[in-house]
């Protein structure tokens, strides 16, 4: 399956944003007293992006595997079952982790929805998202809606048409940004309830939309090579880096406390720097990350990932 650079960049960008949000619960320390910026710029902003991208990736994988396997949905059942096992293990270190809910929701929601017409999937995604905001104030309840919206986006061919969607992306970015400003002001007015409020969930979704469309626009400019160099390695090893961050944070938390927002940002920057360097070096020799390879191996029962000389690896 041909890689789409913008999707890799979005995954890497989302990974950078979700790590600071997860740092405090992973390390099991009280939230920093000066962490308002975390609430307004990070919390509930990147989780929807990951869920949306999972729906996109699910559909791209299904469509691609259908050209090579007579039973592509069987592959997806294996893929989701393996993800559930990883999520269950990851839950031991991070009780709020997302992989297990993703796997369950993928089996219960995405697999059946893959038979739906794209317009129906889009309507179902919008309805599920609205219902989540009304009933659960976002959080894990957003997963079905974001999954369905990602599925619908793929069915409409949006991932492959990003290079030709300059004006629609600009309009979408402007609308998301215009709506996010009053939503963030609303959240600010009750910031002490962040994580448990409708205002935080609404602001998070709108800012997530602004982040995605804004970054997709920047990928159409001269900044694209730089953005790809910074974020794509992290995004290509998203599963390895997501799980690896928990181990790194648990180890670092034993050595240093997270008493301030500065400590949170500092540790997040250190972890991401280590992961970026590892990702770049790994991709010089291998086409996929170690856990990505394991996941693919279980999915396809295929041949193991082999070492490739650096001269044969693009980038």
mmCIF file of C-alpha atoms in Angstrom:
data_model
loop_
_atom_site.group_PDB
_atom_site.id
_atom_site.type_symbol
_atom_site.label_atom_id
_atom_site.label_comp_id
_atom_site.label_asym_id
_atom_site.label_seq_id
_atom_site.Cartn_x
_atom_site.Cartn_y
_atom_site.Cartn_z
ATOM 1 C CA UNK A 1 0.000 0.000 0.000
ATOM 2 C CA UNK A 2 1.413 3.383 -1.025
ATOM 3 C CA UNK A 3 2.175 5.603 1.939
ATOM 4 C CA UNK A 4 0.498 8.994 2.116
ATOM 5 C CA UNK A 5 2.991 11.483 3.522
ATOM 6 C CA UNK A 6 0.359 13.782 5.027
ATOM 7 C CA UNK A 7 -1.139 10.919 7.027
ATOM 8 C CA UNK A 8 2.290 10.006 8.411
ATOM 9 C CA UNK A 9 2.866 13.640 9.355
ATOM 10 C CA UNK A 10 -0.543 13.873 11.040
ATOM 11 C CA UNK A 11 0.123 10.703 13.036
ATOM 12 C CA UNK A 12 3.495 12.014 14.163
ATOM 13 C CA UNK A 13 2.025 15.404 15.047
ATOM 14 C CA UNK A 14 -0.760 13.766 17.044
ATOM 15 C CA UNK A 15 1.788 11.593 18.846
ATOM 16 C CA UNK A 16 3.668 14.735 19.893
ATOM 17 C CA UNK A 17 0.464 16.232 21.256
ATOM 18 C CA UNK A 18 -0.925 13.221 23.043
ATOM 19 C CA UNK A 19 2.244 12.452 24.996
ATOM 20 C CA UNK A 20 2.059 15.537 27.277
ATOM 21 C CA UNK A 21 -1.619 14.776 27.896
ATOM 22 C CA UNK A 22 -0.773 11.193 28.889
ATOM 23 C CA UNK A 23 2.342 11.964 30.911
ATOM 24 C CA UNK A 24 0.621 12.827 34.172
ATOM 25 C CA UNK A 25 -1.705 9.787 34.308
ATOM 26 C CA UNK A 26 1.084 7.433 33.195
ATOM 27 C CA UNK A 27 3.427 8.693 35.921
ATOM 28 C CA UNK A 28 0.515 8.785 38.409
ATOM 29 C CA UNK A 29 1.357 12.195 39.806
ATOM 30 C CA UNK A 30 -0.984 15.139 40.531
ATOM 31 C CA UNK A 31 -1.568 17.496 37.573
ATOM 32 C CA UNK A 32 0.911 20.390 37.545
ATOM 33 C CA UNK A 33 -0.592 23.479 39.199
ATOM 34 C CA UNK A 34 0.432 25.628 36.225
ATOM 35 C CA UNK A 35 -1.000 23.307 33.593
ATOM 36 C CA UNK A 36 -3.794 25.501 32.185
ATOM 37 C CA UNK A 37 -2.041 25.608 28.812
ATOM 38 C CA UNK A 38 -2.139 21.809 28.795
ATOM 39 C CA UNK A 39 -5.903 21.955 29.256
ATOM 40 C CA UNK A 40 -6.509 24.528 26.528
ATOM 41 C CA UNK A 41 -4.043 23.376 23.860
ATOM 42 C CA UNK A 42 -3.554 19.642 24.381
ATOM 43 C CA UNK A 43 -6.204 17.845 26.429
ATOM 44 C CA UNK A 44 -8.923 16.285 24.242
ATOM 45 C CA UNK A 45 -7.326 17.798 21.128
ATOM 46 C CA UNK A 46 -5.220 14.897 19.892
ATOM 47 C CA UNK A 47 -7.243 11.873 20.970
ATOM 48 C CA UNK A 48 -9.922 12.648 18.311
ATOM 49 C CA UNK A 49 -7.183 12.971 15.670
ATOM 50 C CA UNK A 50 -5.821 9.535 16.496
ATOM 51 C CA UNK A 51 -9.297 8.007 16.428
ATOM 52 C CA UNK A 52 -10.114 9.650 13.097
ATOM 53 C CA UNK A 53 -6.812 8.488 11.593
ATOM 54 C CA UNK A 54 -7.478 4.971 12.853
ATOM 55 C CA UNK A 55 -10.743 4.950 10.903
ATOM 56 C CA UNK A 56 -8.902 6.207 7.832
ATOM 57 C CA UNK A 57 -6.147 3.628 8.180
ATOM 58 C CA UNK A 58 -8.644 0.822 8.794
ATOM 59 C CA UNK A 59 -10.397 1.577 5.518
ATOM 60 C CA UNK A 60 -7.215 2.022 3.504
ATOM 61 C CA UNK A 61 -5.963 -1.317 4.820
ATOM 62 C CA UNK A 62 -9.265 -3.022 4.009
ATOM 63 C CA UNK A 63 -9.299 -1.657 0.471
ATOM 64 C CA UNK A 64 -5.642 -2.503 -0.107
ATOM 65 C CA UNK A 65 -5.824 -6.022 1.320
ATOM 66 C CA UNK A 66 -8.958 -6.761 -0.739
ATOM 67 C CA UNK A 67 -6.754 -6.615 -3.835
ATOM 68 C CA UNK A 68 -4.377 -9.232 -2.421
ATOM 69 C CA UNK A 69 -6.484 -11.532 -0.244
ATOM 70 C CA UNK A 70 -9.838 -13.254 -0.852
ATOM 71 C CA UNK A 71 -11.019 -12.584 2.723
ATOM 72 C CA UNK A 72 -9.783 -9.123 3.718
ATOM 73 C CA UNK A 73 -12.101 -8.839 6.709
ATOM 74 C CA UNK A 74 -10.557 -11.963 8.199
ATOM 75 C CA UNK A 75 -7.242 -10.124 8.081
ATOM 76 C CA UNK A 76 -8.854 -7.223 9.918
ATOM 77 C CA UNK A 77 -10.224 -9.510 12.622
ATOM 78 C CA UNK A 78 -6.710 -10.835 13.202
ATOM 79 C CA UNK A 79 -5.329 -7.302 13.129
ATOM 80 C CA UNK A 80 -7.826 -6.032 15.683
ATOM 81 C CA UNK A 81 -7.435 -9.109 17.902
ATOM 82 C CA UNK A 82 -3.671 -8.548 18.001
ATOM 83 C CA UNK A 83 -4.262 -4.885 18.834
ATOM 84 C CA UNK A 84 -6.559 -5.927 21.691
ATOM 85 C CA UNK A 85 -3.798 -8.101 23.167
ATOM 86 C CA UNK A 86 -1.303 -5.226 22.940
ATOM 87 C CA UNK A 87 -3.856 -2.895 24.490
ATOM 88 C CA UNK A 88 -4.564 -5.269 27.374
ATOM 89 C CA UNK A 89 -0.842 -5.500 28.140
ATOM 90 C CA UNK A 90 -0.409 -1.745 27.773
ATOM 91 C CA UNK A 91 -3.282 -1.207 30.201
ATOM 92 C CA UNK A 92 -1.043 -2.545 32.971
ATOM 93 C CA UNK A 93 1.203 0.496 32.620
ATOM 94 C CA UNK A 94 -1.350 3.054 31.438
ATOM 95 C CA UNK A 95 -4.910 2.384 32.646
ATOM 96 C CA UNK A 96 -6.293 5.104 30.357
ATOM 97 C CA UNK A 97 -4.727 3.682 27.203
ATOM 98 C CA UNK A 98 -6.640 3.684 23.906
ATOM 99 C CA UNK A 99 -5.598 0.548 22.018
ATOM 100 C CA UNK A 100 -7.960 -1.891 23.705
ATOM 101 C CA UNK A 101 -11.022 0.361 23.202
ATOM 102 C CA UNK A 102 -9.880 0.916 19.612
ATOM 103 C CA UNK A 103 -9.720 -2.828 18.984
ATOM 104 C CA UNK A 104 -13.128 -3.500 20.539
ATOM 105 C CA UNK A 105 -14.755 -0.601 18.732
ATOM 106 C CA UNK A 106 -13.096 -1.662 15.493
ATOM 107 C CA UNK A 107 -14.681 -5.099 15.772
ATOM 108 C CA UNK A 108 -18.090 -3.861 16.916
ATOM 109 C CA UNK A 109 -18.417 -0.671 14.856
ATOM 110 C CA UNK A 110 -15.952 -0.461 11.977
ATOM 111 C CA UNK A 111 -16.208 -3.997 10.628
ATOM 112 C CA UNK A 112 -20.025 -3.869 10.258
ATOM 113 C CA UNK A 113 -19.842 -0.269 9.014
ATOM 114 C CA UNK A 114 -17.441 -1.311 6.247
ATOM 115 C CA UNK A 115 -20.490 -2.726 4.423
ATOM 116 C CA UNK A 116 -22.363 0.601 4.560
ATOM 117 C CA UNK A 117 -22.584 3.137 1.719
ATOM 118 C CA UNK A 118 -20.266 6.044 2.337
ATOM 119 C CA UNK A 119 -23.096 8.551 2.812
ATOM 120 C CA UNK A 120 -24.638 6.362 5.498
ATOM 121 C CA UNK A 121 -21.265 5.971 7.241
ATOM 122 C CA UNK A 122 -20.807 9.761 7.195
ATOM 123 C CA UNK A 123 -24.262 10.376 8.652
ATOM 124 C CA UNK A 124 -23.695 7.692 11.293
ATOM 125 C CA UNK A 125 -20.354 9.248 12.222
ATOM 126 C CA UNK A 126 -21.865 12.697 12.663
ATOM 127 C CA UNK A 127 -24.756 11.287 14.701
ATOM 128 C CA UNK A 128 -22.467 9.189 16.910
ATOM 129 C CA UNK A 129 -20.187 12.167 17.543
ATOM 130 C CA UNK A 130 -23.107 14.406 18.493
ATOM 131 C CA UNK A 131 -24.511 11.696 20.761
ATOM 132 C CA UNK A 132 -21.145 11.300 22.475
ATOM 133 C CA UNK A 133 -20.926 15.026 23.163
ATOM 134 C CA UNK A 134 -24.441 15.054 24.588
ATOM 135 C CA UNK A 135 -24.151 11.919 26.710
ATOM 136 C CA UNK A 136 -20.507 11.388 27.685
ATOM 137 C CA UNK A 137 -18.956 14.836 27.086
ATOM 138 C CA UNK A 138 -16.515 13.304 24.642
ATOM 139 C CA UNK A 139 -13.616 11.220 25.898
ATOM 140 C CA UNK A 140 -13.645 7.550 25.006
ATOM 141 C CA UNK A 141 -17.231 7.949 23.811
ATOM 142 C CA UNK A 142 -15.915 9.819 20.758
ATOM 143 C CA UNK A 143 -14.243 6.712 19.347
ATOM 144 C CA UNK A 144 -17.223 5.320 17.346
ATOM 145 C CA UNK A 145 -18.014 8.657 15.742
ATOM 146 C CA UNK A 146 -14.394 9.452 14.881
ATOM 147 C CA UNK A 147 -13.898 5.949 13.506
ATOM 148 C CA UNK A 148 -16.934 6.292 11.266
ATOM 149 C CA UNK A 149 -15.920 9.754 10.083
ATOM 150 C CA UNK A 150 -12.466 8.416 9.220
ATOM 151 C CA UNK A 151 -14.057 5.530 7.328
ATOM 152 C CA UNK A 152 -16.293 7.936 5.424
ATOM 153 C CA UNK A 153 -13.365 10.243 4.601
ATOM 154 C CA UNK A 154 -11.521 7.295 3.075
ATOM 155 C CA UNK A 155 -14.579 6.133 1.158
ATOM 156 C CA UNK A 156 -14.848 9.605 -0.372
ATOM 157 C CA UNK A 157 -11.176 9.372 -1.359
ATOM 158 C CA UNK A 158 -10.020 12.353 0.708
ATOM 159 C CA UNK A 159 -6.618 10.902 1.734
ATOM 160 C CA UNK A 160 -5.652 10.519 -1.925
ATOM 161 C CA UNK A 161 -6.979 13.928 -2.960
ATOM 162 C CA UNK A 162 -5.289 16.143 -0.389
ATOM 163 C CA UNK A 163 -2.987 17.676 -3.003
ATOM 164 C CA UNK A 164 -5.980 18.915 -4.996
ATOM 165 C CA UNK A 165 -8.128 20.168 -2.115
ATOM 166 C CA UNK A 166 -6.442 23.487 -1.403
ATOM 167 C CA UNK A 167 -9.549 25.682 -1.350
ATOM 168 C CA UNK A 168 -11.816 23.210 0.511
ATOM 169 C CA UNK A 169 -9.066 22.666 3.103
ATOM 170 C CA UNK A 170 -8.635 26.417 3.537
ATOM 171 C CA UNK A 171 -12.381 26.890 4.011
ATOM 172 C CA UNK A 172 -12.554 24.007 6.479
ATOM 173 C CA UNK A 173 -9.587 25.380 8.425
ATOM 174 C CA UNK A 174 -11.150 28.848 8.597
ATOM 175 C CA UNK A 175 -14.465 27.423 9.806
ATOM 176 C CA UNK A 176 -12.848 25.188 12.423
ATOM 177 C CA UNK A 177 -10.681 28.046 13.684
ATOM 178 C CA UNK A 178 -13.566 30.511 13.815
ATOM 179 C CA UNK A 179 -15.690 28.052 15.781
ATOM 180 C CA UNK A 180 -12.806 27.021 18.058
ATOM 181 C CA UNK A 181 -12.155 30.547 19.369
ATOM 182 C CA UNK A 182 -15.499 30.944 21.208
ATOM 183 C CA UNK A 183 -15.404 27.263 22.199
ATOM 184 C CA UNK A 184 -12.027 27.717 23.900
ATOM 185 C CA UNK A 185 -13.353 30.853 25.607
ATOM 186 C CA UNK A 186 -16.290 28.761 26.841
ATOM 187 C CA UNK A 187 -13.882 26.110 28.123
ATOM 188 C CA UNK A 188 -11.747 28.783 29.781
ATOM 189 C CA UNK A 189 -14.758 29.975 31.726
ATOM 190 C CA UNK A 190 -15.000 26.558 33.396
ATOM 191 C CA UNK A 191 -11.431 25.312 33.008
ATOM 192 C CA UNK A 192 -11.517 23.698 36.432
ATOM 193 C CA UNK A 193 -13.925 21.139 34.925
ATOM 194 C CA UNK A 194 -11.671 20.280 31.978
ATOM 195 C CA UNK A 195 -11.937 16.587 31.196
ATOM 196 C CA UNK A 196 -15.461 16.438 32.550
ATOM 197 C CA UNK A 197 -17.214 19.222 30.656
ATOM 198 C CA UNK A 198 -19.063 19.605 27.394
ATOM 199 C CA UNK A 199 -17.130 22.817 26.729
ATOM 200 C CA UNK A 200 -13.805 20.986 26.833
ATOM 201 C CA UNK A 201 -15.046 18.242 24.509
ATOM 202 C CA UNK A 202 -16.476 20.708 21.975
ATOM 203 C CA UNK A 203 -13.360 22.893 22.061
ATOM 204 C CA UNK A 204 -11.197 19.807 21.716
ATOM 205 C CA UNK A 205 -13.023 18.575 18.622
ATOM 206 C CA UNK A 206 -12.972 21.950 16.916
ATOM 207 C CA UNK A 207 -9.295 22.501 17.646
ATOM 208 C CA UNK A 208 -8.534 18.978 16.438
ATOM 209 C CA UNK A 209 -10.255 19.866 13.176
ATOM 210 C CA UNK A 210 -8.231 23.079 12.942
ATOM 211 C CA UNK A 211 -4.999 21.211 13.639
ATOM 212 C CA UNK A 212 -5.694 18.571 10.972
ATOM 213 C CA UNK A 213 -6.823 20.942 8.234
ATOM 214 C CA UNK A 214 -4.120 23.489 9.065
ATOM 215 C CA UNK A 215 -1.357 20.906 8.934
ATOM 216 C CA UNK A 216 -2.769 19.454 5.712
ATOM 217 C CA UNK A 217 -2.620 22.963 4.236
ATOM 218 C CA UNK A 218 0.988 23.422 5.340
ATOM 219 C CA UNK A 219 1.833 20.130 3.618
ATOM 220 C CA UNK A 220 0.936 21.889 0.352
ATOM 221 C CA UNK A 221 3.623 24.546 0.900
ATOM 222 C CA UNK A 222 7.413 24.729 0.914
ATOM 223 C CA UNK A 223 7.305 23.693 4.564
ATOM 224 C CA UNK A 224 6.257 20.164 3.577
ATOM 225 C CA UNK A 225 9.786 18.634 3.471
ATOM 226 C CA UNK A 226 10.582 20.025 6.912
ATOM 227 C CA UNK A 227 7.290 18.864 8.386
ATOM 228 C CA UNK A 228 7.814 15.428 6.889
ATOM 229 C CA UNK A 229 11.333 15.215 8.302
ATOM 230 C CA UNK A 230 10.141 16.148 11.800
ATOM 231 C CA UNK A 231 6.865 14.267 12.106
ATOM 232 C CA UNK A 232 6.756 11.438 9.540
ATOM 233 C CA UNK A 233 9.352 9.180 11.238
ATOM 234 C CA UNK A 234 7.351 9.334 14.459
ATOM 235 C CA UNK A 235 4.135 8.702 12.533
ATOM 236 C CA UNK A 236 5.481 5.722 10.618
ATOM 237 C CA UNK A 237 6.382 4.084 13.942
ATOM 238 C CA UNK A 238 3.260 5.358 15.714
ATOM 239 C CA UNK A 239 2.396 2.051 17.417
ATOM 240 C CA UNK A 240 5.972 1.414 18.574
ATOM 241 C CA UNK A 241 6.338 4.974 19.806
ATOM 242 C CA UNK A 242 2.946 5.104 21.524
ATOM 243 C CA UNK A 243 3.681 1.971 23.540
ATOM 244 C CA UNK A 244 7.357 2.788 24.003
ATOM 245 C CA UNK A 245 6.537 6.202 25.478
ATOM 246 C CA UNK A 246 4.796 4.530 28.406
ATOM 247 C CA UNK A 247 7.913 2.524 29.264
ATOM 248 C CA UNK A 248 10.141 5.588 28.927
ATOM 249 C CA UNK A 249 7.866 7.742 31.081
ATOM 250 C CA UNK A 250 7.489 5.095 33.779
ATOM 251 C CA UNK A 251 11.266 4.817 33.953
ATOM 252 C CA UNK A 252 11.829 8.585 33.974
ATOM 253 C CA UNK A 253 9.126 9.168 36.603
ATOM 254 C CA UNK A 254 11.167 7.098 39.054
ATOM 255 C CA UNK A 255 14.102 9.444 38.601
ATOM 256 C CA UNK A 256 12.396 12.846 38.529
ATOM 257 C CA UNK A 257 9.108 14.334 39.671
ATOM 258 C CA UNK A 258 6.600 16.213 37.493
ATOM 259 C CA UNK A 259 5.819 19.116 39.775
ATOM 260 C CA UNK A 260 5.349 21.835 37.141
ATOM 261 C CA UNK A 261 4.165 22.300 33.583
ATOM 262 C CA UNK A 262 7.802 22.869 32.664
ATOM 263 C CA UNK A 263 8.720 19.421 33.971
ATOM 264 C CA UNK A 264 5.926 17.843 31.907
ATOM 265 C CA UNK A 265 7.034 19.627 28.745
ATOM 266 C CA UNK A 266 10.688 18.861 29.391
ATOM 267 C CA UNK A 267 10.113 15.139 29.843
ATOM 268 C CA UNK A 268 7.789 15.019 26.825
ATOM 269 C CA UNK A 269 10.411 16.762 24.681
ATOM 270 C CA UNK A 270 13.116 14.362 25.860
ATOM 271 C CA UNK A 271 11.011 11.274 25.165
ATOM 272 C CA UNK A 272 10.002 12.530 21.723
ATOM 273 C CA UNK A 273 13.603 13.399 20.845
ATOM 274 C CA UNK A 274 14.723 9.890 21.754
ATOM 275 C CA UNK A 275 11.858 8.363 19.786
ATOM 276 C CA UNK A 276 12.478 10.564 16.750
ATOM 277 C CA UNK A 277 16.147 9.575 16.652
ATOM 278 C CA UNK A 278 15.269 5.902 17.065
ATOM 279 C CA UNK A 279 12.614 6.139 14.330
ATOM 280 C CA UNK A 280 14.948 7.818 11.850
ATOM 281 C CA UNK A 281 17.734 5.299 12.431
ATOM 282 C CA UNK A 282 15.352 2.335 12.309
ATOM 283 C CA UNK A 283 13.750 3.432 9.054
ATOM 284 C CA UNK A 284 17.146 3.615 7.375
ATOM 285 C CA UNK A 285 17.266 -0.169 7.507
ATOM 286 C CA UNK A 286 13.689 -1.370 7.858
ATOM 287 C CA UNK A 287 10.415 -0.416 6.150
ATOM 288 C CA UNK A 288 8.342 -0.576 9.355
ATOM 289 C CA UNK A 289 8.774 -0.336 13.116
ATOM 290 C CA UNK A 290 9.338 -3.402 15.301
ATOM 291 C CA UNK A 291 5.811 -3.525 16.710
ATOM 292 C CA UNK A 292 4.361 -2.566 13.340
ATOM 293 C CA UNK A 293 6.168 -5.585 11.902
ATOM 294 C CA UNK A 294 4.796 -7.878 14.633
ATOM 295 C CA UNK A 295 1.312 -6.519 13.984
ATOM 296 C CA UNK A 296 1.669 -7.099 10.254
ATOM 297 C CA UNK A 297 3.086 -10.576 10.797
ATOM 298 C CA UNK A 298 0.078 -11.616 12.888
ATOM 299 C CA UNK A 299 -2.289 -10.021 10.389
ATOM 300 C CA UNK A 300 -0.860 -11.700 7.310
ATOM 301 C CA UNK A 301 1.032 -14.662 8.782
ATOM 302 C CA UNK A 302 3.630 -13.371 6.345
ATOM 303 C CA UNK A 303 7.370 -13.461 6.012
ATOM 304 C CA UNK A 304 9.489 -11.651 8.611
ATOM 305 C CA UNK A 305 10.767 -8.145 8.057
ATOM 306 C CA UNK A 306 14.266 -8.317 6.621
ATOM 307 C CA UNK A 307 17.168 -5.970 7.002
ATOM 308 C CA UNK A 308 17.792 -3.691 4.046
ATOM 309 C CA UNK A 309 21.028 -1.866 3.264
ATOM 310 C CA UNK A 310 20.729 1.863 3.839
ATOM 311 C CA UNK A 311 21.385 2.499 0.149
ATOM 312 C CA UNK A 312 18.179 0.642 -0.750
ATOM 313 C CA UNK A 313 15.952 2.544 1.668
ATOM 314 C CA UNK A 314 14.383 5.746 0.470
ATOM 315 C CA UNK A 315 14.898 8.808 2.661
#
